[in-house]
Short mmCIF file of C-alpha atoms and ligand atoms in Angstrom, two decimals:
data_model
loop_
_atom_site.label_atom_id
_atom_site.label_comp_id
_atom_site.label_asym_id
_atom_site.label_seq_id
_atom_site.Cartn_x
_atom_site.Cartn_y
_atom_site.Cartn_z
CA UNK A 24 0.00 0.00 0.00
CA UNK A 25 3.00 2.39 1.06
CA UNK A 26 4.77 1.44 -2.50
CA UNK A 27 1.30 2.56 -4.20
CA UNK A 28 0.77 5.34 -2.61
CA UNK A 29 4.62 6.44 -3.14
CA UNK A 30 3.86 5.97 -7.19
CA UNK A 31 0.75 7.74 -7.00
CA UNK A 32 2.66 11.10 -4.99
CA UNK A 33 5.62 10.86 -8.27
CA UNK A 34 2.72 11.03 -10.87
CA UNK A 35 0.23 13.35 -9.41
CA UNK A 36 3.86 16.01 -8.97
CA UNK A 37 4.65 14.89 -12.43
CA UNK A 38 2.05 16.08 -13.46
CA UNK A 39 1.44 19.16 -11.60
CA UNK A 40 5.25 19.99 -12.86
CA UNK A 41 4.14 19.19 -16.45
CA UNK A 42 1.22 21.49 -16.23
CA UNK A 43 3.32 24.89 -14.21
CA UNK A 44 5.27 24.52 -17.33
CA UNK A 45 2.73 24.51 -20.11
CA UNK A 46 0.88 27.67 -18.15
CA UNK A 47 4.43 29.65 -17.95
CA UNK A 48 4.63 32.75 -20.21
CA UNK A 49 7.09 33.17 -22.97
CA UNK A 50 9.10 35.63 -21.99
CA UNK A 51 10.32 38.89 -24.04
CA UNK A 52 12.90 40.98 -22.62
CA UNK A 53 12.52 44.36 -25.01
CA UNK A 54 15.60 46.71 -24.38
CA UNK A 55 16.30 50.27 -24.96
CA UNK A 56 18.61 52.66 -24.47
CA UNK A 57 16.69 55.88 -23.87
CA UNK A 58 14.08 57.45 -20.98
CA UNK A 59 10.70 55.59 -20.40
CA UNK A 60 9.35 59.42 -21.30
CA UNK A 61 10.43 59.39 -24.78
CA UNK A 62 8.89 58.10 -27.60
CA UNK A 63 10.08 55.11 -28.08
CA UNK A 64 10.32 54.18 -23.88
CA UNK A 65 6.39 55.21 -24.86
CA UNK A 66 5.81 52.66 -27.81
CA UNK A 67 7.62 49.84 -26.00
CA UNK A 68 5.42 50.10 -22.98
CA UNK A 69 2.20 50.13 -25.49
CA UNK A 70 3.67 46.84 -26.85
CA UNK A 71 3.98 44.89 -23.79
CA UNK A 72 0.12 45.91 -22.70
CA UNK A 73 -1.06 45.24 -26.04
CA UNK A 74 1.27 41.45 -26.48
CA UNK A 75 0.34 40.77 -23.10
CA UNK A 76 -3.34 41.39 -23.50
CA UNK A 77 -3.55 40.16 -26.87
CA UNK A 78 -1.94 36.79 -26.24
CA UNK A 79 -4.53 36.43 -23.51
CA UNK A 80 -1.33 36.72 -20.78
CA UNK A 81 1.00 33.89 -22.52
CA UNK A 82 3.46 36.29 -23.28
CA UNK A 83 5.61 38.56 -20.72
CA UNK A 84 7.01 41.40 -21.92
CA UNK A 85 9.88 42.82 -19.74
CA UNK A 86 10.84 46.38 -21.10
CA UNK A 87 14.48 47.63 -20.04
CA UNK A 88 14.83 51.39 -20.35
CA UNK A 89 17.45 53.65 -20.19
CA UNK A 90 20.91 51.08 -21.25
CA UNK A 91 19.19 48.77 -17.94
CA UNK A 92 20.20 45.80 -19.25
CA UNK A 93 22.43 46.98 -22.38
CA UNK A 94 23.89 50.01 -24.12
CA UNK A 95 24.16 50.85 -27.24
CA UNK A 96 26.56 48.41 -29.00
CA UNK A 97 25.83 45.34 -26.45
CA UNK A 98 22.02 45.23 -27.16
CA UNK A 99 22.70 44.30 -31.00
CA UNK A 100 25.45 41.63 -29.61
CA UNK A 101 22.57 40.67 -27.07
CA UNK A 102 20.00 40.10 -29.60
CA UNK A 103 21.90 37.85 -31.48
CA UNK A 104 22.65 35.71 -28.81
CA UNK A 105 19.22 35.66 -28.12
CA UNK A 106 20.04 36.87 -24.68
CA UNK A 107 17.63 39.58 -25.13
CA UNK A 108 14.54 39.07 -28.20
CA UNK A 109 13.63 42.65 -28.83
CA UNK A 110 15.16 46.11 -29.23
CA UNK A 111 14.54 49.06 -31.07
CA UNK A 112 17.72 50.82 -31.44
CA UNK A 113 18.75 53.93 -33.71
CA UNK A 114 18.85 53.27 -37.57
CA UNK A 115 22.49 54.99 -37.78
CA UNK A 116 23.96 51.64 -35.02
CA UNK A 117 22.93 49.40 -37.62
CA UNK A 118 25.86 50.60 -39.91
CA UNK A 119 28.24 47.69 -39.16
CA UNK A 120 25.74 45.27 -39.93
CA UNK A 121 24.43 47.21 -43.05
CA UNK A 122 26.05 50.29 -44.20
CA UNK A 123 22.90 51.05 -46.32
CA UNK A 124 20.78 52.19 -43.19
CA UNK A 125 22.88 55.35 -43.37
CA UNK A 126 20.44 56.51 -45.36
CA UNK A 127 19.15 58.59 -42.18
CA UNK A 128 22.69 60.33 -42.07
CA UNK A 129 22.68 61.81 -45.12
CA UNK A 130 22.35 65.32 -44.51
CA UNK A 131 19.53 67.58 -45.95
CA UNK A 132 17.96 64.50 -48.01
CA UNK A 133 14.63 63.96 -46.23
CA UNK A 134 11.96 66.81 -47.28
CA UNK A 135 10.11 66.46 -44.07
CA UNK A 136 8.76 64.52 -41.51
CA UNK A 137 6.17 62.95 -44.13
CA UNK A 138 8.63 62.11 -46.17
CA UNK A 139 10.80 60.31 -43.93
CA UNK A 140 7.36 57.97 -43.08
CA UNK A 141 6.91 57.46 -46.58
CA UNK A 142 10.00 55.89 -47.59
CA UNK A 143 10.17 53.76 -44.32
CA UNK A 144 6.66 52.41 -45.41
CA UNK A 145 7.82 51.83 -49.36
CA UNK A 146 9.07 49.40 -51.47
CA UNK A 147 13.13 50.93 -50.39
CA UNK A 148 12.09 51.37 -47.12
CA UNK A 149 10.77 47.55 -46.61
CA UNK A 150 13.57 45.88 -48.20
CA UNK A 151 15.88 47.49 -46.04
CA UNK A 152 13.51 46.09 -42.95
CA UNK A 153 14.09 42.58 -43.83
CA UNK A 154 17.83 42.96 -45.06
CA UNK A 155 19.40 41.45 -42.11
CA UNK A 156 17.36 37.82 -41.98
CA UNK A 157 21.06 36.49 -43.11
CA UNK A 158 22.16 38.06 -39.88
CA UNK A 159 19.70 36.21 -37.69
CA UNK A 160 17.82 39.40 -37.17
CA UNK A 161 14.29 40.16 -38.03
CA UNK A 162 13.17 43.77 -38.47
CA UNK A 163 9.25 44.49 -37.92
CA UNK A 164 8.50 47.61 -37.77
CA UNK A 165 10.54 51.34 -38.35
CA UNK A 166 9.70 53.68 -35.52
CA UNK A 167 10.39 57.32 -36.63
CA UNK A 168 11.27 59.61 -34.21
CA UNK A 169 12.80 62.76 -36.13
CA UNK A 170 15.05 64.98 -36.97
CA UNK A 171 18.61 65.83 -35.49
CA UNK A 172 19.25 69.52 -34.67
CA UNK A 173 22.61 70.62 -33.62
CA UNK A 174 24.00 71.90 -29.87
CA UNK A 175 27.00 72.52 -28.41
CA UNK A 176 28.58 74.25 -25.66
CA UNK A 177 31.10 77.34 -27.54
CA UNK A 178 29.04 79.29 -29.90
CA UNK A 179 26.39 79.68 -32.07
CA UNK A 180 26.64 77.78 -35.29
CA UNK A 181 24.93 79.38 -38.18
CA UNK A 182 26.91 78.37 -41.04
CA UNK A 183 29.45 75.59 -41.64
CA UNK A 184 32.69 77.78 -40.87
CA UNK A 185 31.26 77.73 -37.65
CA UNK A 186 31.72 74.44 -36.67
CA UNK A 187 35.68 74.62 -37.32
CA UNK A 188 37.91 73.11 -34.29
CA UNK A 189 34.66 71.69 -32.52
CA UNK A 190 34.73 68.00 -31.46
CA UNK A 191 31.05 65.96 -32.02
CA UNK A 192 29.43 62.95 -30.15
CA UNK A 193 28.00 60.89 -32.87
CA UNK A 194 26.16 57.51 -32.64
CA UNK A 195 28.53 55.75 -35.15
CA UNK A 196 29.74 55.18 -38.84
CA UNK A 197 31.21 56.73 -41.47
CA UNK A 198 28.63 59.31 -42.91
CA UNK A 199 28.39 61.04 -39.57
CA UNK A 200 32.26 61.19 -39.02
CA UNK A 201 32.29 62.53 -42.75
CA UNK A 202 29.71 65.02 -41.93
CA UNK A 203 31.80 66.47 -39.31
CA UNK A 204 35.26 66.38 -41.15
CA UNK A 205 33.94 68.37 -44.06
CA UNK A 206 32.55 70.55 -41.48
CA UNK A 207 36.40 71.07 -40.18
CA UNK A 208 35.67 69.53 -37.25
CA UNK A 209 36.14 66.13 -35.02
CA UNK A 210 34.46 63.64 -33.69
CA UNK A 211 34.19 60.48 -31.70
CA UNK A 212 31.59 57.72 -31.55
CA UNK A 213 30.26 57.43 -27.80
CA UNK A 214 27.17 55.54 -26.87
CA UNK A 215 23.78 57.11 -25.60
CA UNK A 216 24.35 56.52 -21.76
CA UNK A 217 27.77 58.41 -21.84
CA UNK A 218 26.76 61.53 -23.18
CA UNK A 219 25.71 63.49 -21.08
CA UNK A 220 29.13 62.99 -19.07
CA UNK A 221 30.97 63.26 -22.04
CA UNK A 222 29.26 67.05 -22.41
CA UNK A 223 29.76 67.71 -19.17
CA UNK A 224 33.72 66.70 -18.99
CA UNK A 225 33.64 68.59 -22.64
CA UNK A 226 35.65 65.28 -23.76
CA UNK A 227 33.36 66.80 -26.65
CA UNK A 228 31.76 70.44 -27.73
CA UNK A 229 28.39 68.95 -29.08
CA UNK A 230 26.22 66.68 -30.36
CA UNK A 231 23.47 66.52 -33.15
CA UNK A 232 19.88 64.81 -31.77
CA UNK A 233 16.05 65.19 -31.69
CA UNK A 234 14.70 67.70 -29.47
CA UNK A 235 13.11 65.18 -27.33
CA UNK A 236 16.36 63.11 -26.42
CA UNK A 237 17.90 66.95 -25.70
CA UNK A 238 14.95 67.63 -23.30
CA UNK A 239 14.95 64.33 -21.71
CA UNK A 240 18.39 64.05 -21.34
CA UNK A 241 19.15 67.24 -19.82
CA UNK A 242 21.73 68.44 -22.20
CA UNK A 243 20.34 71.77 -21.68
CA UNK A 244 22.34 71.23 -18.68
CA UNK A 245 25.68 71.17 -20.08
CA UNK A 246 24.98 72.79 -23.43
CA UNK A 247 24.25 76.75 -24.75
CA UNK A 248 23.81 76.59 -28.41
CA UNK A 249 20.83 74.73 -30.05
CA UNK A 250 20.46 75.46 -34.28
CA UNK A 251 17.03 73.95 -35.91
CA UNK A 252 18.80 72.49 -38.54
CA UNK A 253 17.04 69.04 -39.02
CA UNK A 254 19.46 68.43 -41.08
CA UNK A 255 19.51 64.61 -40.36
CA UNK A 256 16.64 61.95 -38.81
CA UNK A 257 17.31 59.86 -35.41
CA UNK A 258 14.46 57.01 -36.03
CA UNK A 259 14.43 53.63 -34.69
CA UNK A 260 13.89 49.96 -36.31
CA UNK A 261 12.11 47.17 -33.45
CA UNK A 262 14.21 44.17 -33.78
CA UNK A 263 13.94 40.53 -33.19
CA UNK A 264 15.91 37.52 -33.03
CA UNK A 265 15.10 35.22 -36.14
CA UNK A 266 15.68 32.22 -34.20
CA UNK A 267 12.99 33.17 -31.18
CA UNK A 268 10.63 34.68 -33.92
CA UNK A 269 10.85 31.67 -36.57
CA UNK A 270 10.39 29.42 -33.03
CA UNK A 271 7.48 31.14 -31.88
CA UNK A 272 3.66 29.40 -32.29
CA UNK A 273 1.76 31.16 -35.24
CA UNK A 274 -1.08 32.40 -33.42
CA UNK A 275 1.59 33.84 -30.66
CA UNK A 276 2.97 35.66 -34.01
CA UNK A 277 0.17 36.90 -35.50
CA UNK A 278 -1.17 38.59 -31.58
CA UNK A 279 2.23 39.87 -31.58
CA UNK A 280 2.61 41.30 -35.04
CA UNK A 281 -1.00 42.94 -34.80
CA UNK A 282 0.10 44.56 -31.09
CA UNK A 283 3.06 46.17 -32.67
CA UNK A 284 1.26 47.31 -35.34
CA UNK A 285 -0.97 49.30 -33.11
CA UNK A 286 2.27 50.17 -31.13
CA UNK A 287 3.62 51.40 -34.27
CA UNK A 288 0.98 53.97 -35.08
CA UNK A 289 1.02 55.08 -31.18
CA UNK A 290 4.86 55.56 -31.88
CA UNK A 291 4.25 57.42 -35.50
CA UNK A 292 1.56 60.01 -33.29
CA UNK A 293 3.72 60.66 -30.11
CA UNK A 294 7.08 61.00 -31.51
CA UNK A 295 5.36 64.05 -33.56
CA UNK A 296 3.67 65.41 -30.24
CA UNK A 297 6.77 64.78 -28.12
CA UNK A 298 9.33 66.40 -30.23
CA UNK A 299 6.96 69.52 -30.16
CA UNK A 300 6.87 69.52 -26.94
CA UNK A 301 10.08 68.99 -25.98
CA UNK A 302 11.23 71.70 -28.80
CA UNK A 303 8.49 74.04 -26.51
CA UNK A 304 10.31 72.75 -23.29
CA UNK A 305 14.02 73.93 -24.33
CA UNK A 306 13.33 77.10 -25.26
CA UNK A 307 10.63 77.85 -22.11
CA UNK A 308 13.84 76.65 -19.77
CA UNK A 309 16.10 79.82 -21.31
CA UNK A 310 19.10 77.33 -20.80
CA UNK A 311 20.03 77.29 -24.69
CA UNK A 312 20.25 80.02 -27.37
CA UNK A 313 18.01 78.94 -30.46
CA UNK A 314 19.22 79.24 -34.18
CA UNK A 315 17.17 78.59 -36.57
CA UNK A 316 19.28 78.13 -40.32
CA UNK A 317 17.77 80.11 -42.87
CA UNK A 318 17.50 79.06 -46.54
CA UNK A 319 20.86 80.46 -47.77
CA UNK A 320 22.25 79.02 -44.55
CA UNK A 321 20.90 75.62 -45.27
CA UNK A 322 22.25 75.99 -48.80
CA UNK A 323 25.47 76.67 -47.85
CA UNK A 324 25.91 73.36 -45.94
CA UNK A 325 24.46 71.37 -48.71
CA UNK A 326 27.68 72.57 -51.12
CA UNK A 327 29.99 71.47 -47.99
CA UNK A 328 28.52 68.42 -47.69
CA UNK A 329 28.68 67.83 -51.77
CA UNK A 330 31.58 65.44 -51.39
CA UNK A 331 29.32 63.58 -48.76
CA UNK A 332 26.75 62.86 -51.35
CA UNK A 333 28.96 61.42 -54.01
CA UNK A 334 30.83 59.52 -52.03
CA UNK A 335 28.07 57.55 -50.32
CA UNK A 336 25.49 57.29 -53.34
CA UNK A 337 27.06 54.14 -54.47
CA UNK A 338 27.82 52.49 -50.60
CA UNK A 339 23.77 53.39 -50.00
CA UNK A 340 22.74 52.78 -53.37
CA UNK A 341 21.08 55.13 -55.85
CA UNK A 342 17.88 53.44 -55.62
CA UNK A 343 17.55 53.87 -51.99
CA UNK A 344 19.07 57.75 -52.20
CA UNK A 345 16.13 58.25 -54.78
CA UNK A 346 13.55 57.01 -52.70
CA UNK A 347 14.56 59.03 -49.95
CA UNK A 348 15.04 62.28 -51.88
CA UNK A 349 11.84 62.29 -53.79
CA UNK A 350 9.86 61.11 -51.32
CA UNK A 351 6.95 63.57 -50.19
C1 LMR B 411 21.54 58.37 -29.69
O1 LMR B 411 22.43 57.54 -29.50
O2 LMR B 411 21.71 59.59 -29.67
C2 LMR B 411 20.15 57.84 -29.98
O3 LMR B 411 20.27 56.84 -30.93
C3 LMR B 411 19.52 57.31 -28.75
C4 LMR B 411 18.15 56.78 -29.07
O4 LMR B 411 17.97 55.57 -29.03
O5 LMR B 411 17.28 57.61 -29.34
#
């Protein structure tokens, strides 16, 4: 009787243990480099509520803002490894990977905001969204957030003599390092959670971002010159790792792909408000002295940066630098 009762304990925890680990969540650990506040800290949050609701609770998202759980060039390592399954990070750290997503570098190319959406949701814009499956990475959605607008901590800079001696931050690759050279200045790749230190210390004189990663990271703080240039675009592509994705059940997939979708256009509508905002915020605080480049101003950087566009036109590829310049 003892013996039977012994077997009976072992089956009945076998399979209690069987069914905790049908009922446990998949987990997704989404990580991101910038303030919960922002954008994109925004959209990630809308995703987990939507995956998690949508999947009736058998998915977890875990979001990780503000480098948490990785910076900037650990979160792509992490996502390959599959130590982490999403991330959303800035178009420009994809250059190693693909030098063709430089395409949001290229100075003075985009006509507007508008435009900027319209490639990402074309034919040039699409292809480059699914151009590193050989890399084990999936890309599901772009997540504009805007344009770049120069600041910096010596003087005003109106026109491109003005930026002679100065030393940039910039996020990485060749197109932004260009940008600066032909500018006669320097600069020096650091990643998003160093920045504002790097200000402060004045191991560099500026930096080039939107106006809501200036508000919400304080560089008002440590900065006194801030030109509207928009003269590049800071937007974001959400990630995946091909082996998690390809291994996930296809109604788990299609939930997930329809809450990101809705995340998506929540990201498209904020990122608009927010950078108003913020651009509202910076000058309201009185901390830095707004420049705003006028057409012949504008026109003369263009003829600096002619070099630029020659020599990158075949790395990018003309198709793509066509889409992006006549989009509207
Ligand atoms: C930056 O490094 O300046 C940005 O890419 C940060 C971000 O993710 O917005």
């Amino acid at each position: 009787l003892l013996v039977l009762f012994l077997v009976l304990t072992l089956v009945a925890c076998g399979n209690k243990q069987e069914g905790e680990k049908k009922s446990e969540p998949i987990v997704i650990k989404f990580s991101h480099v910038v303030a919960e506040t922002t954008p994109k800290g925004q959209a990630a949050l809308k995703f987990k509520e939507l995956a998690e609701q949508k999947t009736g609770g058998k998915v977890k998202v875990e979001v990780y803002p503000s480098s948490q759980l990785f910076g900037d060039k650990e979160e792509l390592e992490a996502l390959i490894a599959n130590n982490v399954q999403f991330i959303a990070p800035s178009v420009t750290k994809l250059v190693g990977l693909n030098p063709q997503f430089q395409i949001v570098d290229i100075p003075f190319l985009f006509k507007s905001e508008e435009a900027a959406l319209k490639f990402y949701q074309g034919p040039e814009g699409q292809k480059l969204l699914k151009s590193l499956e050989d890399k084990g990475i999936i890309g599901l959605a772009w997540w504009p957030n805007g344009a770049k607008h120069f600041t910096n901590s010596k003087r005003p800079l109106r026109r491109p003599e003005d930026f002679k001696g100065l030393k940039f931050r910039t996020q990485s690759g060749g197109v932004l390092e260009e940008q600066f050279k032909l500018l006669g200045a320097g600069s020096q790749t650091i990643p998003f959670g160093e920045v504002y230190t790097a200000l402060q210390n004045k191991t560099v004189d500026g930096q080039e971002n939107t106006f809501n990663n200036i508000d919400t990271q304080k560089y008002a703080e440590v900065q006194k010159y801030l030109t509207v240039s928009g003269h590049g675009r800071l937007d974001y592509v959400v990630l995946t790792n091909k082996t998690f994705w390809d291994s996930l059940p296809e109604d788990i997939k299609k939930a997930l792909e329809e809450a990101l979708a809705e995340a998506t256009e929540y990201e498209i509508k904020l990122s608009t408000e927010l950078n108003q905002k913020s651009m509202e915020n910076l000058k309201k605080s009185g901390k830095l002295e707004f420049y705003y480049l006028t057409p012949q101003d504008r026109e003369a950087f263009i003829k600096v940066f002619e070099p630029l566009y020659k020599k990158y036109e075949p790395i990018i590829g003309k198709e793509i630098m066509d889409a992006a310049r006549n989009a509207e």
